[in-house]
Short mmCIF file of C-alpha atoms and ligand atoms in Angstrom, two decimals:
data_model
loop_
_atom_site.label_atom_id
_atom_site.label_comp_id
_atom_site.label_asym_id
_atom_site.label_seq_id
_atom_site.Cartn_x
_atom_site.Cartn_y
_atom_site.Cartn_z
CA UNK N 21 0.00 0.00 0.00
CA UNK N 22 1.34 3.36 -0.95
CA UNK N 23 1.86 4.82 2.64
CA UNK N 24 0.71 8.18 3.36
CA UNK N 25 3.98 9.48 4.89
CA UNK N 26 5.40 9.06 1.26
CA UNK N 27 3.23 11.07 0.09
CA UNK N 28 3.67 13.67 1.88
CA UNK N 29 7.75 13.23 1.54
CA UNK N 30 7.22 13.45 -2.24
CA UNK N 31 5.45 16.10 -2.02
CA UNK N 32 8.13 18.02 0.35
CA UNK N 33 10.42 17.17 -2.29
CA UNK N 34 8.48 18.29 -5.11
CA UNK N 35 8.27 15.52 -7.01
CA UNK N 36 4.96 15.86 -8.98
CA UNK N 37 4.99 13.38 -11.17
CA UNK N 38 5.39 10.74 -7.95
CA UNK N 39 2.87 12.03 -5.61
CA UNK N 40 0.20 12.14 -8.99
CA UNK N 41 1.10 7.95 -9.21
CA UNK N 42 1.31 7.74 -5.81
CA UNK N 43 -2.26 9.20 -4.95
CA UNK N 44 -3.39 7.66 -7.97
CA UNK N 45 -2.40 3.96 -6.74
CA UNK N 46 -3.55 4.94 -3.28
CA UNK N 47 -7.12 5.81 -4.59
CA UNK N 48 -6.83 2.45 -6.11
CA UNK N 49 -6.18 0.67 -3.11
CA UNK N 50 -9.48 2.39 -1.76
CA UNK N 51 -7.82 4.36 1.21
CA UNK N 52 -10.47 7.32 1.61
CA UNK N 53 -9.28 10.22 -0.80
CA UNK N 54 -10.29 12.69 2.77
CA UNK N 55 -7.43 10.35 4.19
CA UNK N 56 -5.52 10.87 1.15
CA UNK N 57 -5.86 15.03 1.10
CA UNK N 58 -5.15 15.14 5.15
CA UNK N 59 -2.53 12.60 6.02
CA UNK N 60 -0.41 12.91 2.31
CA UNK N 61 -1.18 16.10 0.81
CA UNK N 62 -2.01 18.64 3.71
CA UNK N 63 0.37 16.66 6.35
CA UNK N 64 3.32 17.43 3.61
CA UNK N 65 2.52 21.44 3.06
CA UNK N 66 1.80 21.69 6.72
CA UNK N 67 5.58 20.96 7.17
CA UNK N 68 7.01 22.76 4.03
CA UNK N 69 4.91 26.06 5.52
CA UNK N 70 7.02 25.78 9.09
CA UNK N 71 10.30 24.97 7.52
CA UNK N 72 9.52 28.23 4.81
CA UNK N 73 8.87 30.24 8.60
CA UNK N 74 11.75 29.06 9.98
CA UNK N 75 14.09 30.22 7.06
CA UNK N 76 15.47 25.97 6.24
CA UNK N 77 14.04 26.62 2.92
CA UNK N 78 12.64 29.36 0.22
CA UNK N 79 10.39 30.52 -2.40
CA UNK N 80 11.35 28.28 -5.02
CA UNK N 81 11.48 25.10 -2.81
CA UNK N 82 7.60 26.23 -1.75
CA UNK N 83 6.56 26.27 -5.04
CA UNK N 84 7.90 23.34 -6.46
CA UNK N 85 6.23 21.78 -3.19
CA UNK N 86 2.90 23.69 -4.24
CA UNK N 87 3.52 22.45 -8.07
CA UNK N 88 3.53 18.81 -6.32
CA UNK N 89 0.16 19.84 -4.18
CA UNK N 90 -1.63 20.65 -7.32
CA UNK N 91 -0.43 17.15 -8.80
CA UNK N 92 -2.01 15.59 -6.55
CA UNK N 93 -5.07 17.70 -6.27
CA UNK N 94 -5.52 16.86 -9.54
CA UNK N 95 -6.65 12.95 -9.45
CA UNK N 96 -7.81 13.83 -6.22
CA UNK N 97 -10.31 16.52 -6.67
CA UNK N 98 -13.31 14.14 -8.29
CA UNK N 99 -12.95 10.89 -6.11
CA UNK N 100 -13.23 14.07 -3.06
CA UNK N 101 -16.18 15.13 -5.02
CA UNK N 102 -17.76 11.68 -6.03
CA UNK N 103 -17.49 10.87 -1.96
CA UNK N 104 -19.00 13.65 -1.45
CA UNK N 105 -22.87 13.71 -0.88
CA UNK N 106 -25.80 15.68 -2.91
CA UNK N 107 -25.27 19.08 -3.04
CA UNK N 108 -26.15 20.50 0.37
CA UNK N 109 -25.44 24.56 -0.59
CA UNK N 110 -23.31 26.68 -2.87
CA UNK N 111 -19.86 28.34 -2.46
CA UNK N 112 -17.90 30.78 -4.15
CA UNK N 113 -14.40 31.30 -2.67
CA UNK N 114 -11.80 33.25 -4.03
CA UNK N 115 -8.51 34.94 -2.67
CA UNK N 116 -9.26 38.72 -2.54
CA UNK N 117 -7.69 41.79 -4.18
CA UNK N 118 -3.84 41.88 -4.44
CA UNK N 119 -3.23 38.81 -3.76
CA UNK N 120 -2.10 35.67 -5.57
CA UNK N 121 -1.98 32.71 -2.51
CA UNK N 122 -3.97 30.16 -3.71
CA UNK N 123 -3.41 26.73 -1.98
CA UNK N 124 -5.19 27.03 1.15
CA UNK N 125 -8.09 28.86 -0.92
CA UNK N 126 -7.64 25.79 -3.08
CA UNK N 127 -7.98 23.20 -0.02
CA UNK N 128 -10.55 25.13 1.26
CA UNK N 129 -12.50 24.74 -1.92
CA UNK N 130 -12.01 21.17 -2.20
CA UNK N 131 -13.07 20.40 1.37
CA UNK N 132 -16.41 21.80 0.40
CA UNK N 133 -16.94 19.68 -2.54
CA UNK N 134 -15.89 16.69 -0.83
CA UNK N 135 -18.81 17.37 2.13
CA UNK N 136 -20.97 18.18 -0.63
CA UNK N 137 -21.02 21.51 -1.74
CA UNK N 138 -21.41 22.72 -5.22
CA UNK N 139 -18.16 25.23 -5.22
CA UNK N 140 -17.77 28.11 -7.46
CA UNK N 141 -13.50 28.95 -7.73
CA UNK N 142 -13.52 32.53 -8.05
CA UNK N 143 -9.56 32.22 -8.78
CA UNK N 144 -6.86 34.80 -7.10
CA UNK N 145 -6.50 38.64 -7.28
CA UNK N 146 -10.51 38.62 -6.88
CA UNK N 147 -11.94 42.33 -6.80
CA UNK N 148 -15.47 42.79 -4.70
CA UNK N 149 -17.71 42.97 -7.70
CA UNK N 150 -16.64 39.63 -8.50
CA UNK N 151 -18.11 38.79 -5.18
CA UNK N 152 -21.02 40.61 -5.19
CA UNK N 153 -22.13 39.13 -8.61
CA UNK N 154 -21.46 35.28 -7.25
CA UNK N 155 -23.66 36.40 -4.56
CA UNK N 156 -26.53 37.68 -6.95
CA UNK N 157 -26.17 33.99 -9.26
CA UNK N 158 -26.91 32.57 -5.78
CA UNK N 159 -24.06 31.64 -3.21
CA UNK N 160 -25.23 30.64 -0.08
CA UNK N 161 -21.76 30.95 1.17
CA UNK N 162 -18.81 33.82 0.18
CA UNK N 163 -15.69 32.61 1.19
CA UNK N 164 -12.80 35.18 1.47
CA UNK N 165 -8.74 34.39 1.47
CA UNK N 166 -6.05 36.54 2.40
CA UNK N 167 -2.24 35.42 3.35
CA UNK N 168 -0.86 39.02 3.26
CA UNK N 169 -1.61 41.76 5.83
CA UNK N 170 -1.94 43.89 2.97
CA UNK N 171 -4.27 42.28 1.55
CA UNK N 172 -6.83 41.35 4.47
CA UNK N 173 -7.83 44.47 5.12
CA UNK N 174 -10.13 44.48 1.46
CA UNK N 175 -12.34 41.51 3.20
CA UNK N 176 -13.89 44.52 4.62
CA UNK N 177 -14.62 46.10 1.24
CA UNK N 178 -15.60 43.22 -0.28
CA UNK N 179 -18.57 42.53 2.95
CA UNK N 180 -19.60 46.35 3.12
CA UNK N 181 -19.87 46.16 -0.83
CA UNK N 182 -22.36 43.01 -0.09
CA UNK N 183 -24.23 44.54 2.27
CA UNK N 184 -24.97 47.61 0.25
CA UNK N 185 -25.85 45.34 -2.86
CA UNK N 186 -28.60 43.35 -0.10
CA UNK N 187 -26.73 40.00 -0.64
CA UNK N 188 -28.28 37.31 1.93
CA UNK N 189 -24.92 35.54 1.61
CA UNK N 190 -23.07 34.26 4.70
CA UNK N 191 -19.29 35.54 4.27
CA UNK N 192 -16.92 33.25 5.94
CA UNK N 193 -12.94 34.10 5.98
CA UNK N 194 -9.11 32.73 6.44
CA UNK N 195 -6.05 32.43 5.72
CA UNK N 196 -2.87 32.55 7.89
CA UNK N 197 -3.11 36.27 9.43
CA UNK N 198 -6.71 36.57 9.61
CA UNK N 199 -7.99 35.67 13.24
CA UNK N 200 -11.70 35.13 14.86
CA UNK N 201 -11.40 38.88 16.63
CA UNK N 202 -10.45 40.52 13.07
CA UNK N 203 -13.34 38.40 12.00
CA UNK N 204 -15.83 40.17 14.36
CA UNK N 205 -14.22 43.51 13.79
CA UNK N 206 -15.03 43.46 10.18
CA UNK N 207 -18.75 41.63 10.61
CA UNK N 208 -17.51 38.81 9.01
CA UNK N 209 -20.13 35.50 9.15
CA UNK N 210 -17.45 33.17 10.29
CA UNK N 211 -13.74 32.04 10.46
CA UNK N 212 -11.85 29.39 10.82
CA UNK N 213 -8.15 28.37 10.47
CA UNK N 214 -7.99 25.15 8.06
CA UNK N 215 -9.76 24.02 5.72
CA UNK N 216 -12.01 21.07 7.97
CA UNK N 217 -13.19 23.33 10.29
CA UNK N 218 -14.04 26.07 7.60
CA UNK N 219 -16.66 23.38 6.12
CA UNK N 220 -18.02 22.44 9.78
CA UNK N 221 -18.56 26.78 9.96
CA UNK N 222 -20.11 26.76 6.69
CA UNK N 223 -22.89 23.59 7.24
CA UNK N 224 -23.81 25.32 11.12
CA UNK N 225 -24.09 28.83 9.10
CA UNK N 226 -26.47 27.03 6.61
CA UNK N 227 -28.03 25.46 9.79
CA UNK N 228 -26.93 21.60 8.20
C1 B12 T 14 3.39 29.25 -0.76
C2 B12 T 14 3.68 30.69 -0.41
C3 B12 T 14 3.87 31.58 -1.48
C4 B12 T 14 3.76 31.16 -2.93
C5 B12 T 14 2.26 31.09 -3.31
C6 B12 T 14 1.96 29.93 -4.27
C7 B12 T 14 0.48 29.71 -4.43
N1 B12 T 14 0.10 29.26 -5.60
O1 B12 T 14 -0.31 29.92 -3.52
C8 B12 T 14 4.52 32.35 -3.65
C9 B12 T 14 5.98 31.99 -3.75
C10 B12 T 14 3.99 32.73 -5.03
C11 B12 T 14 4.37 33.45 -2.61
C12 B12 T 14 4.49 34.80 -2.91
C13 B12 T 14 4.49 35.80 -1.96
N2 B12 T 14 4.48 35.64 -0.62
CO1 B12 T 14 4.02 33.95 0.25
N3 B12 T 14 3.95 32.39 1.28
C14 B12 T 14 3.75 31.12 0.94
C15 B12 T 14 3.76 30.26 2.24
C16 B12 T 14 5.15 29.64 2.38
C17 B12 T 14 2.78 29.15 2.34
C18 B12 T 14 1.34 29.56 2.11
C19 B12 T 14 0.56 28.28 1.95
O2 B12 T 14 0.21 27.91 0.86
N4 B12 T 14 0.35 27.59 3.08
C20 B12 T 14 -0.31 26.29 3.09
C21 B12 T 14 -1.81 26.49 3.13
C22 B12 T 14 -2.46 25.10 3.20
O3 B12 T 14 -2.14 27.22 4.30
P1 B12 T 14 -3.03 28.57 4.29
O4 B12 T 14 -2.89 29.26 3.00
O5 B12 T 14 -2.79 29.29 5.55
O6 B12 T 14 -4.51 28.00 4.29
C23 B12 T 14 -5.12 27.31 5.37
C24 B12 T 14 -5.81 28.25 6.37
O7 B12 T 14 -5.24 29.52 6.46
C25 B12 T 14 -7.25 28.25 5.96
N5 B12 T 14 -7.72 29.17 4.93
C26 B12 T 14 -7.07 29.70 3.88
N6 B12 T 14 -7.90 30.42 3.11
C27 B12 T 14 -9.11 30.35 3.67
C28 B12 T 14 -10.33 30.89 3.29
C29 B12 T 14 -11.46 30.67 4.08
C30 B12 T 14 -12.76 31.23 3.64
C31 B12 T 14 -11.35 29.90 5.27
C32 B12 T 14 -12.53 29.71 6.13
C33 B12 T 14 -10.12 29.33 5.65
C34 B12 T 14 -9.02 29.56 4.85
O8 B12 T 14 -7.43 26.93 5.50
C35 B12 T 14 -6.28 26.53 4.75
C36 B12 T 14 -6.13 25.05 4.75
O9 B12 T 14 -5.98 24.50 6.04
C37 B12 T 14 3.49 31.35 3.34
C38 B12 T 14 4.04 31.04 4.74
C39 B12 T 14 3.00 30.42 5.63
N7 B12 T 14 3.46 29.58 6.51
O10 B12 T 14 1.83 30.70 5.55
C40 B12 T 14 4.13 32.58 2.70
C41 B12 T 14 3.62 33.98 3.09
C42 B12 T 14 2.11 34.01 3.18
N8 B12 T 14 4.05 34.81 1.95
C43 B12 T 14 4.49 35.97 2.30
C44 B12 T 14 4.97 36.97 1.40
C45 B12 T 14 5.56 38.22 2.02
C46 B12 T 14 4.89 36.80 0.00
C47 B12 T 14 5.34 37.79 -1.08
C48 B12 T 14 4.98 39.26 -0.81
C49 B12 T 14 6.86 37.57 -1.25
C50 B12 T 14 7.57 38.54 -2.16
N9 B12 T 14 8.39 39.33 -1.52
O11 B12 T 14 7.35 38.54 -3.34
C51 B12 T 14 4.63 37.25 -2.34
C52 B12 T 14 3.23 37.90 -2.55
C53 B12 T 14 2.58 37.57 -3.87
C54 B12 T 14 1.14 38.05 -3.90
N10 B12 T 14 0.86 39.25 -4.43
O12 B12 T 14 0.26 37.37 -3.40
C55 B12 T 14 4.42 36.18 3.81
C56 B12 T 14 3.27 37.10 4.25
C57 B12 T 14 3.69 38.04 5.34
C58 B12 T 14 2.53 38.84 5.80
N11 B12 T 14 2.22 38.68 7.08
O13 B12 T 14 1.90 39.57 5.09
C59 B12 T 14 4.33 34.69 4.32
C60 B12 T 14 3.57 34.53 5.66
C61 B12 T 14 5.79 34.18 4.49
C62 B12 T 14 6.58 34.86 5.59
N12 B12 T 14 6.69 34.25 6.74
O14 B12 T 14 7.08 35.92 5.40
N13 B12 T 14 4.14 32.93 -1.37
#
């Protein structure tokens, strides 16, 4: 059995083209693709983010790591969905102004497909009328990423711009420098800080 630990070493290590076979012969052996995502994929960028903090590595070691995420996202994204069961509400998520982070956006995303969600990607560098008009086609849920302090301060924009436009839409935020009391400041719906508890905070908002 392709064990989950190697994975998330191949992933470290940036090796795409391994952790695509590897998740691919793991699906096959029918170990739960949430397994898959948490214990291989997330367990391996969990540890390239703290050795990135901690100065052991940089920028081009992270993105060959992220090149290797996306790999694996890739046969991993329908069996997540196909687990997943019927469509229980609609997000659109999308990393906000400025700003071009997109893996934990991208986890987020397909957490919510895989509990059942249908999931609009509103991509990166996502300005508030882009927001606003997901709303309108009918979100239930807006979802909001920022990894720069720069760049989490237009979450505000982006809600006040909602409200003024009457969307019903619950807004629910994250990424690494947002935090529940910058949440509340801004009158966000909800936060959370990975990507499993951001789907329990969407279901309870949707009262599921
Ligand atoms: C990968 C990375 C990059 C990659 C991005 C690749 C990509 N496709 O995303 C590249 C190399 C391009 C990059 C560029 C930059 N980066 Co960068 N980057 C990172 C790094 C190492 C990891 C981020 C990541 O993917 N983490 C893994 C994911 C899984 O975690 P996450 O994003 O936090 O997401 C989880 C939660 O936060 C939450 N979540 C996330 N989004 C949402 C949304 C909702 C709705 C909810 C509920 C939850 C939620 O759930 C996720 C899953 O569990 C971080 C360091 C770090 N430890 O965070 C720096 C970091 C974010 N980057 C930083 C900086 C400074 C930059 C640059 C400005 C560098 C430069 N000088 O050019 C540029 C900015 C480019 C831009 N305009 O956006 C700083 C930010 C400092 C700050 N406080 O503002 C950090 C913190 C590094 C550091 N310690 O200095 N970066």
């Amino acid at each position: 059995m392709a064990a989950l630990n190697l994975i998330s070493e191949a992933l470290q290590k940036g090796k795409a083209e391994d952790v695509k076979k590897m998740v691919t012969d793991a699906l096959a052996e029918k170990v739960a693709p949430k397994k898959i995502l948490e214990e291989g994929l997330i367990a391996g960028m969990d540890i390239i983010g703290g050795r990135f903090k901690r100065n052991e590595i940089y920028i081009p070691e992270v993105l060959i790591a992220a090149r290797a995420m996306h790999a694996g996202m890739s046969v991993l994204e329908p069996m997540l969905i196909k687990a997943g069961v019927k469509m229980i509400g609609k997000l659109a998520i999308g990393t906000v102004k400025g700003d071009l982070h997109d893996i934990g956006k991208n986890l987020v995303a397909m957490m919510y497909k895989g509990a059942g969600f249908n999931v609009v990607d509103l991509g990166v560098d996502v300005a508030a009328d882009k927001y606003v008009k997901a709303a309108t086609d009918g979100a239930d849920i807006i979802g909001l990423s920022a990894l720069l302090t720069t760049t989490m301060v237009a979450m505000k924009g982006v809600i006040e711009s909602l409200k003024e436009k009457g969307a019903k839409a619950k807004v629910i935020i994250g990424g690494a420098p947002v935090t529940q009391n910058y949440s509340d400041e801004i009158g966000a719906n909800g936060y959370a800080a990975d990507a499993a508890s951001a789907v329990e905070i969407g279901k309870k908002l949707l009262g599921k």
